[in-house]
Amino acid sequence: MANTILVGAQWGDEGKGKIIDYLTDEADIVVRSQGGNNAGHTIVHGSKKFVLHLIPSGILRRGKICVIGNGVVVDPLALVTEIRGLTGRGIKVGRNLLLSDCAHLVMPWHRALDEQRELRKGKNKIGTTKRGIGPAYGDKAARTGLRVGDLLDAESFTEKFRLRLRENNAVLRSLGAKPIPLQPFLRHYLAAAKALRPFIANTVVYLHEAMTRGRRLLFEGAQGTYLDLDLGTYPFVTSSNTTAGGACTGSGVPPHRMDTVIGVMKAYTTRVGEGPFPTEDDGVSDLLHGMGREFGATTGRARRCGWFDAVATRYAAMINGIDDLAITNLDGLDHVPVIKVCTAYRLDGKLLRHPPTEAAAWKRCRPVYTEFPGWMKPTSATRKFSRLPAAARRYVRALADLTGARLSIVSVGAGHDETIRL
Ligand code: IMO
Ligand code: MG
């Protein structure tokens, strides 16, 4: 495997963590290039379950290097907690983790503003993870953000912290919210700065030197295509570019050094938070929640669930240039007698093969379904594609054909081994 970008082809939570962990065997360096600790990537190793938020999913493997790139927004307190959580469970986090000095910091006022803005939106809220992601990227674009590199000098960091705190407290007060006290926050941030200093590096230079030495990079996308700030269901999106291009801008690795794009998608669809979701279906939600599936790894919220939406995945294949597909959670449909797949939308008497670009129009789209017979058998023990029930094979082949990419991986369970390679 040469340099590979892995993206979510739906609304996030596609099972990217598991697939990254699986593919890490064939990579040397795993890179996160966007998002922050709004992500929740679950990896199951034997009886142990790990949920990673900021640290790339390669960290569980010995000898692999993990890079948090310049495009990520880093909550220093959350990162320190995550590092300690891993080391407490026997995972080594040391020279195998690099943190870009250009990555922006998530500050306490970002979290407070995220919460306040959501509150004030009332029923029009986005349903964010309240991790301060939007306000942090907002400050980055407004050129008023603090960066990881600022953590290197405690004195100037303190000065910047005081200044930004004053500015943002004025905003919080104007929203009727409580201002943030300087202490204990400054103290906590300075302690985190000290803890993180050994990891800080110019990751662009590191990645380029590594490529010169023939190292293979795996870019771990967070969120999914339709949460992309530019191309998703705006404004019901996150604040970064979750699509393939984000891997370049968020890491400093140019487009022509990328070799393949892998799209990860569930065999059905889920979404957490508000926004359009044409194939949403209460029956599918009840079924999956009843199986104990589809509760958020970051916020614990029950995910909205529905049928597979090939209109969405087809457009995702286009935007990301998806070469290969990893279809996850096939086992979630093991006991569904008739499975629906959306092949087109109906909107104002017209049949659409691609989603509309405006959320209000997208909300009005009605799915046109094709039905597939279910296989009514457990699939989790299957390791060979040819051993899957014929109806399951037909189903995943149809998903790949409708999406327009090569089927490469089918996941039939959360465990590392519960994977079929084609
Ligand atoms: P992973 O990497 C699913 C959603 C939130 C909300 C919207 C904006 O685990 O797939 P934000 O806090 O980013 O401002 O919230 O985006 N969201 C996710 N949904 N998976 C994620 O990450 C998500 N990260 C953010 O629920 O609708
Ligand atoms: Mg998740």
Coordinates of C-alpha atoms and ligand atoms in Angstrom, one line a residue:
M1 CA 0.0 0.0 0.0
A2 CA 1.4 3.3 -1.0
N3 CA 0.1 6.6 0.4
T4 CA -3.6 6.2 1.0
I5 CA -6.4 8.5 2.1
L6 CA -9.2 7.0 4.0
V7 CA -12.5 9.0 4.2
G8 CA -15.9 8.4 5.5
A9 CA -18.4 8.3 2.6
Q10 CA -21.5 9.1 4.7
W11 CA -22.2 11.2 7.8
G12 CA -19.4 9.9 10.0
D13 CA -19.2 6.9 12.3
E14 CA -18.7 4.6 9.3
G15 CA -16.2 2.4 11.1
K16 CA -13.1 4.3 10.0
G17 CA -11.2 3.4 13.2
K18 CA -11.5 -0.3 12.7
I19 CA -10.5 -0.1 9.0
I20 CA -7.5 2.1 9.8
D21 CA -6.3 -0.3 12.4
Y22 CA -6.7 -3.2 9.9
L23 CA -4.8 -1.3 7.2
T24 CA -2.1 -0.2 9.6
D25 CA -0.4 -3.5 8.9
E26 CA 0.5 -2.1 5.5
A27 CA 1.5 1.5 6.5
D28 CA 4.3 3.0 8.5
I29 CA 2.8 6.3 9.5
V30 CA -0.9 7.2 10.3
V31 CA -1.8 10.8 9.9
R32 CA -4.8 12.8 11.1
S33 CA -5.3 15.9 9.0
Q34 CA -8.6 17.5 10.1
G35 CA -11.2 17.6 12.8
G36 CA -10.6 17.4 16.5
N37 CA -11.9 15.4 19.5
N38 CA -15.3 15.5 18.0
A39 CA -14.2 12.3 16.3
G40 CA -14.6 8.9 18.1
H41 CA -12.8 6.0 16.4
T42 CA -13.4 2.7 18.0
I43 CA -11.0 -0.2 17.8
V44 CA -11.5 -3.6 19.3
H45 CA -8.4 -5.7 20.1
G46 CA -9.4 -9.0 21.5
S47 CA -11.4 -8.2 24.6
K48 CA -10.1 -4.7 24.8
K49 CA -12.0 -1.7 23.4
F50 CA -10.3 1.6 22.6
V51 CA -12.0 4.8 21.6
L52 CA -9.6 7.4 20.1
H53 CA -10.6 11.0 19.6
L54 CA -7.4 12.9 18.6
I55 CA -4.7 10.4 18.4
P56 CA -4.5 8.4 15.1
S57 CA -5.7 4.8 15.3
G58 CA -2.2 3.5 14.5
I59 CA -1.1 4.2 18.1
L60 CA -2.1 0.7 19.2
R61 CA 0.5 -0.9 16.9
R62 CA 4.1 -1.2 17.9
G63 CA 6.6 0.4 15.5
K64 CA 4.0 2.7 13.8
I65 CA 4.3 6.5 13.9
C66 CA 1.3 8.7 14.4
V67 CA 1.1 12.3 13.3
I68 CA -1.5 14.9 14.3
G69 CA -1.2 17.2 11.3
N70 CA -1.6 21.0 10.9
G71 CA -5.2 20.8 9.9
V72 CA -6.4 19.3 13.2
V73 CA -7.8 21.4 16.0
V74 CA -6.3 20.2 19.3
D75 CA -7.8 20.5 22.7
P76 CA -4.6 20.2 24.8
L77 CA -6.4 19.1 27.9
A78 CA -8.3 16.4 25.9
L79 CA -5.1 15.3 24.2
V80 CA -3.2 14.9 27.5
T81 CA -6.2 12.9 29.0
E82 CA -6.1 10.7 25.9
I83 CA -2.4 10.1 26.1
R84 CA -2.7 9.2 29.9
G85 CA -5.6 7.0 29.2
L86 CA -3.6 5.0 26.7
T87 CA -0.4 4.8 28.7
G88 CA -2.5 3.7 31.7
R89 CA -3.7 0.7 29.6
G90 CA -0.2 -0.2 28.6
I91 CA 0.0 1.5 25.2
K92 CA 3.2 3.3 24.6
V93 CA 2.9 6.9 23.6
G94 CA 6.2 8.6 23.2
R95 CA 8.4 9.1 20.2
N96 CA 5.7 7.4 18.2
L97 CA 3.5 10.5 18.3
L98 CA 4.1 13.8 16.6
L99 CA 2.0 16.9 16.9
S100 CA 2.2 19.7 14.3
D101 CA 3.2 23.1 15.6
C102 CA 0.8 24.7 13.1
A103 CA -2.3 22.9 14.4
H104 CA -4.8 25.2 16.1
L105 CA -5.7 25.0 19.7
V106 CA -9.2 24.5 21.1
M107 CA -9.5 26.9 24.0
P108 CA -12.0 27.0 26.9
W109 CA -14.0 29.8 25.3
H110 CA -14.4 27.8 22.1
R111 CA -16.2 25.1 24.1
A112 CA -18.3 27.7 25.9
L113 CA -19.2 29.5 22.6
D114 CA -20.1 26.2 20.9
E115 CA -22.5 25.5 23.7
Q116 CA -24.0 29.0 23.8
R117 CA -24.5 29.1 20.0
E118 CA -26.3 25.8 20.0
L119 CA -28.5 26.9 22.9
R120 CA -29.5 30.1 21.1
K121 CA -30.3 28.3 17.9
G122 CA -33.0 26.4 19.7
K123 CA -34.8 24.0 17.4
N124 CA -32.4 25.0 14.5
K125 CA -29.4 23.7 16.4
I126 CA -26.8 21.7 14.6
G127 CA -26.4 19.1 17.3
T128 CA -22.7 19.6 17.6
T129 CA -20.5 17.5 19.9
K130 CA -19.9 20.7 22.0
R131 CA -16.2 20.2 21.8
G132 CA -15.6 23.8 20.6
I133 CA -14.7 22.6 17.0
G134 CA -16.7 25.3 15.1
P135 CA -15.5 28.3 17.2
A136 CA -11.8 27.0 17.0
Y137 CA -11.9 26.7 13.2
G138 CA -13.7 30.1 13.2
D139 CA -10.8 31.7 15.0
K140 CA -8.3 30.0 12.6
A141 CA -10.1 31.5 9.6
A142 CA -10.4 34.9 11.4
R143 CA -6.6 34.6 12.1
T144 CA -7.2 35.1 15.8
G145 CA -6.4 31.5 16.9
L146 CA -3.7 30.1 19.1
R147 CA -1.6 27.3 17.7
V148 CA 0.3 24.3 19.1
G149 CA 3.6 26.2 18.5
D150 CA 2.4 28.8 21.0
L151 CA 2.6 26.2 23.8
L152 CA 6.4 26.2 23.5
D153 CA 6.8 29.6 25.2
A154 CA 4.9 29.8 28.5
E155 CA 5.4 33.5 28.9
S156 CA 4.0 34.6 25.6
F157 CA 1.3 31.9 25.8
T158 CA 0.1 33.4 29.1
E159 CA -0.1 36.8 27.5
K160 CA -2.1 35.6 24.5
F161 CA -4.3 33.5 26.7
R162 CA -5.2 36.6 28.9
L163 CA -5.9 38.8 25.8
R164 CA -8.1 36.2 24.1
L165 CA -9.9 35.4 27.3
R166 CA -10.8 39.1 27.8
E167 CA -12.1 39.4 24.2
N168 CA -14.1 36.2 24.3
N169 CA -15.5 36.9 27.8
A170 CA -17.0 40.1 26.4
V171 CA -18.7 37.9 23.7
L172 CA -19.9 35.4 26.3
R173 CA -21.3 38.1 28.5
S174 CA -23.2 39.6 25.5
L175 CA -24.8 36.2 25.0
G176 CA -25.9 36.2 28.6
A177 CA -23.4 33.5 29.5
K178 CA -21.0 33.3 32.5
P179 CA -17.4 34.5 31.7
I180 CA -14.6 32.1 32.0
P181 CA -12.2 32.7 35.0
L182 CA -8.5 33.0 34.2
Q183 CA -7.7 30.4 36.8
P184 CA -7.7 27.5 37.0
F185 CA -7.9 27.3 33.2
L186 CA -4.5 29.0 32.5
R187 CA -2.9 26.7 35.0
H188 CA -4.3 23.7 33.4
Y189 CA -3.3 24.8 29.9
L190 CA 0.3 25.6 31.1
A191 CA 0.5 22.1 32.6
A192 CA -0.8 20.6 29.4
A193 CA 1.7 22.7 27.4
K194 CA 4.5 21.2 29.4
A195 CA 3.2 17.7 28.9
L196 CA 2.8 18.1 25.2
R197 CA 6.1 19.9 24.4
P198 CA 8.0 16.7 23.7
F199 CA 5.5 15.8 20.9
I200 CA 5.6 19.1 19.0
A201 CA 7.4 19.1 15.7
N202 CA 7.4 20.4 12.1
T203 CA 5.3 17.5 10.9
V204 CA 5.4 18.7 7.2
V205 CA 9.2 18.2 7.1
Y206 CA 8.9 15.0 9.0
L207 CA 6.4 13.5 6.6
H208 CA 8.4 14.6 3.5
E209 CA 11.6 13.1 4.9
A210 CA 9.7 9.9 5.7
M211 CA 8.4 9.7 2.2
T212 CA 11.9 10.2 0.8
R213 CA 12.9 7.1 2.9
G214 CA 10.1 5.2 1.3
R215 CA 7.7 5.2 4.3
R216 CA 4.0 4.6 3.5
L217 CA 1.4 7.1 4.8
L218 CA -2.2 6.3 5.8
F219 CA -4.4 9.4 6.2
E220 CA -7.1 8.8 8.7
G221 CA -10.2 10.9 7.8
A222 CA -12.4 12.0 10.7
Q223 CA -16.2 12.6 10.3
G224 CA -17.6 11.9 6.8
T225 CA -18.2 13.4 3.4
Y226 CA -21.6 15.0 4.2
L227 CA -20.2 16.7 7.3
D228 CA -17.7 18.5 5.0
L229 CA -17.8 22.3 5.6
D230 CA -17.9 23.0 1.8
L231 CA -19.5 19.9 0.3
G232 CA -21.8 18.6 3.1
T233 CA -25.3 19.3 4.2
Y234 CA -24.5 22.9 5.2
P235 CA -25.1 24.3 7.9
F236 CA -25.5 20.8 9.4
V237 CA -21.8 20.0 9.0
T238 CA -18.6 20.1 11.0
S239 CA -16.1 22.9 10.4
S240 CA -13.3 21.1 8.5
N241 CA -12.8 19.6 5.1
T242 CA -13.6 16.0 5.7
T243 CA -13.2 15.0 2.1
A244 CA -10.0 13.7 0.4
G245 CA -8.6 17.1 -0.3
G246 CA -8.5 17.9 3.4
A247 CA -5.7 15.3 3.7
C248 CA -3.4 17.4 1.6
T249 CA -4.1 20.8 3.1
G250 CA -4.2 19.3 6.6
S251 CA -0.8 17.7 6.4
G252 CA 1.3 19.5 3.8
V253 CA 1.5 16.4 1.6
P254 CA 0.8 17.4 -2.0
P255 CA -2.0 15.8 -4.1
H256 CA 0.4 14.0 -6.5
R257 CA 1.9 12.1 -3.6
M258 CA -1.4 10.4 -2.9
D259 CA -2.0 7.1 -4.5
T260 CA -5.4 5.8 -3.5
V261 CA -8.5 6.8 -1.8
I262 CA -10.5 4.4 0.3
G263 CA -14.1 5.2 1.1
V264 CA -15.6 3.6 4.2
M265 CA -19.4 3.2 4.4
K266 CA -21.8 1.2 6.5
A267 CA -24.1 -1.3 4.8
Y268 CA -26.8 1.0 6.0
T269 CA -26.7 4.7 7.0
T270 CA -26.5 6.6 10.3
R271 CA -26.3 10.2 11.3
V272 CA -25.8 11.8 14.7
G273 CA -26.9 15.4 15.1
E274 CA -29.5 17.4 13.1
G275 CA -29.8 17.8 9.3
P276 CA -31.2 16.1 6.2
F277 CA -31.3 12.3 6.1
P278 CA -33.7 11.1 3.4
T279 CA -33.4 7.4 4.1
E280 CA -33.9 7.7 7.9
D281 CA -36.2 5.0 9.1
D282 CA -37.6 4.3 12.6
G283 CA -37.8 0.6 12.0
V284 CA -34.1 0.4 11.2
S285 CA -33.3 2.6 14.2
D286 CA -35.3 0.4 16.5
L287 CA -33.7 -2.7 15.1
L288 CA -30.1 -1.5 15.5
H289 CA -30.6 0.2 18.9
G290 CA -32.3 -3.0 20.0
M291 CA -29.2 -4.9 19.1
G292 CA -27.2 -2.4 21.3
R293 CA -25.6 -0.9 18.2
E294 CA -25.4 2.7 17.0
F295 CA -24.8 4.7 20.1
G296 CA -22.2 7.5 19.7
A297 CA -18.6 6.8 20.7
T298 CA -18.0 10.5 21.6
T299 CA -21.2 11.7 23.1
G300 CA -23.2 8.5 23.7
R301 CA -26.1 9.9 21.7
A302 CA -28.3 7.3 19.9
R303 CA -27.5 7.7 16.2
R304 CA -30.3 8.2 13.7
C305 CA -30.4 5.1 11.4
G306 CA -31.8 4.4 8.0
W307 CA -31.3 2.4 4.7
F308 CA -28.3 2.6 2.5
D309 CA -28.3 5.8 0.4
A310 CA -26.6 5.2 -2.9
V311 CA -27.4 8.8 -4.1
A312 CA -25.2 10.0 -1.3
T313 CA -22.4 7.4 -1.7
R314 CA -22.3 8.0 -5.5
Y315 CA -21.7 11.7 -5.0
A316 CA -19.2 10.9 -2.3
A317 CA -17.2 8.7 -4.7
M318 CA -17.1 11.6 -7.1
I319 CA -16.0 14.2 -4.6
N320 CA -13.3 12.1 -3.0
G321 CA -12.2 10.1 -6.0
I322 CA -12.9 6.9 -4.1
D323 CA -11.0 3.9 -5.7
D324 CA -11.8 1.3 -3.1
L325 CA -14.6 0.6 -0.8
A326 CA -14.7 -0.8 2.7
I327 CA -18.3 -1.7 3.6
T328 CA -18.7 -2.1 7.4
N329 CA -21.4 -3.3 9.7
L330 CA -22.8 -5.9 7.3
D331 CA -23.7 -8.0 10.3
G332 CA -26.1 -5.3 11.4
L333 CA -28.4 -6.5 8.7
D334 CA -28.1 -10.2 9.3
H335 CA -31.7 -10.6 10.3
V336 CA -33.6 -8.2 8.1
P337 CA -35.9 -10.1 5.7
V338 CA -36.1 -7.3 3.1
I339 CA -33.4 -4.7 2.8
K340 CA -34.0 -1.4 1.0
V341 CA -31.5 0.7 -0.9
C342 CA -32.1 4.2 -2.1
T343 CA -31.1 4.6 -5.8
A344 CA -32.6 8.0 -6.5
Y345 CA -34.4 10.9 -4.9
R346 CA -37.7 12.3 -5.9
L347 CA -38.0 16.1 -5.5
D348 CA -40.8 18.3 -6.9
G349 CA -41.7 15.6 -9.5
K350 CA -38.1 15.2 -10.7
L351 CA -35.9 12.2 -10.2
L352 CA -32.4 13.1 -8.9
R353 CA -29.3 10.9 -9.2
H354 CA -27.2 13.4 -7.1
P355 CA -28.1 15.1 -3.9
P356 CA -29.2 18.8 -4.0
T357 CA -26.7 21.2 -2.6
E358 CA -29.0 23.0 -0.3
A359 CA -30.1 21.5 3.0
A360 CA -33.7 22.7 2.8
A361 CA -34.1 21.0 -0.6
W362 CA -32.3 17.9 0.6
K363 CA -34.7 17.6 3.5
R364 CA -37.6 17.6 1.0
C365 CA -36.2 14.7 -1.0
R366 CA -38.0 11.4 -0.9
P367 CA -36.0 8.2 -1.5
V368 CA -36.8 5.8 -4.3
Y369 CA -36.0 2.3 -3.1
T370 CA -34.9 -1.0 -4.6
E371 CA -35.5 -4.0 -2.4
F372 CA -33.1 -6.8 -1.8
P373 CA -33.9 -10.1 -0.1
G374 CA -32.1 -10.5 3.2
W375 CA -29.9 -13.5 4.1
M376 CA -31.2 -14.2 7.6
K377 CA -28.0 -15.8 8.8
P378 CA -25.1 -14.6 11.0
T379 CA -22.1 -13.4 8.9
S380 CA -19.6 -12.5 11.7
A381 CA -17.7 -15.7 11.5
T382 CA -17.2 -15.5 7.8
R383 CA -13.6 -14.7 6.6
K384 CA -14.0 -15.3 2.9
F385 CA -16.2 -13.5 0.5
S386 CA -17.2 -16.7 -1.3
R387 CA -18.4 -18.0 2.1
L388 CA -20.9 -15.2 2.6
P389 CA -24.6 -16.1 1.9
A390 CA -25.4 -15.5 -1.8
A391 CA -27.9 -12.8 -0.9
A392 CA -25.3 -11.0 1.2
R393 CA -22.8 -11.1 -1.7
R394 CA -25.4 -9.8 -4.1
Y395 CA -26.2 -7.0 -1.7
V396 CA -22.7 -5.7 -1.1
R397 CA -21.8 -6.0 -4.8
A398 CA -24.9 -3.9 -5.6
L399 CA -23.8 -1.3 -3.1
A400 CA -20.4 -1.1 -4.7
D401 CA -21.8 -1.0 -8.2
L402 CA -24.3 1.8 -7.3
T403 CA -21.6 3.8 -5.6
G404 CA -19.2 3.3 -8.5
A405 CA -16.1 2.0 -6.8
R406 CA -14.2 -1.3 -6.3
L407 CA -15.2 -3.5 -3.4
S408 CA -12.1 -4.2 -1.3
I409 CA -13.1 -4.9 2.3
V410 CA -16.2 -6.1 4.0
S411 CA -16.4 -5.9 7.8
V412 CA -18.6 -8.3 9.6
G413 CA -17.9 -7.3 13.2
A414 CA -15.9 -4.8 15.3
G415 CA -13.0 -7.1 15.9
H416 CA -9.8 -7.0 13.8
D417 CA -10.3 -10.5 12.4
E418 CA -14.0 -9.9 11.6
T419 CA -12.9 -8.7 8.2
I420 CA -13.1 -10.0 4.6
R421 CA -10.5 -8.8 2.1
L422 CA -11.4 -9.1 -1.6
Ligands
IMO1 P1 -16.2 10.4 13.5 O1 -14.8 10.7 13.1 C1 -20.4 11.5 13.4 C2 -21.3 15.7 13.8 C3 -22.1 16.2 15.0 C4 -22.9 17.4 14.4 C5 -21.9 18.0 13.4 C6 -21.2 19.2 13.9 O2 -16.3 9.6 14.7 O3 -16.9 9.8 12.3 P2 -19.1 19.4 15.6 O4 -18.9 19.1 17.0 O5 -18.1 18.8 14.7 O6 -19.2 20.9 15.3 O7 -20.5 18.9 15.2 O8 -21.0 16.9 13.1 N1 -20.1 15.0 14.0 C7 -19.9 13.7 13.8 N2 -20.8 12.7 13.5 N3 -19.1 11.2 13.5 C8 -18.2 12.1 13.8 O9 -16.8 11.8 13.8 C9 -18.6 13.4 14.0 N4 -18.0 14.6 14.4 C10 -18.9 15.5 14.3 O10 -22.9 15.2 15.6 O11 -24.0 16.9 13.7
MG2 MG -17.4 8.1 15.6

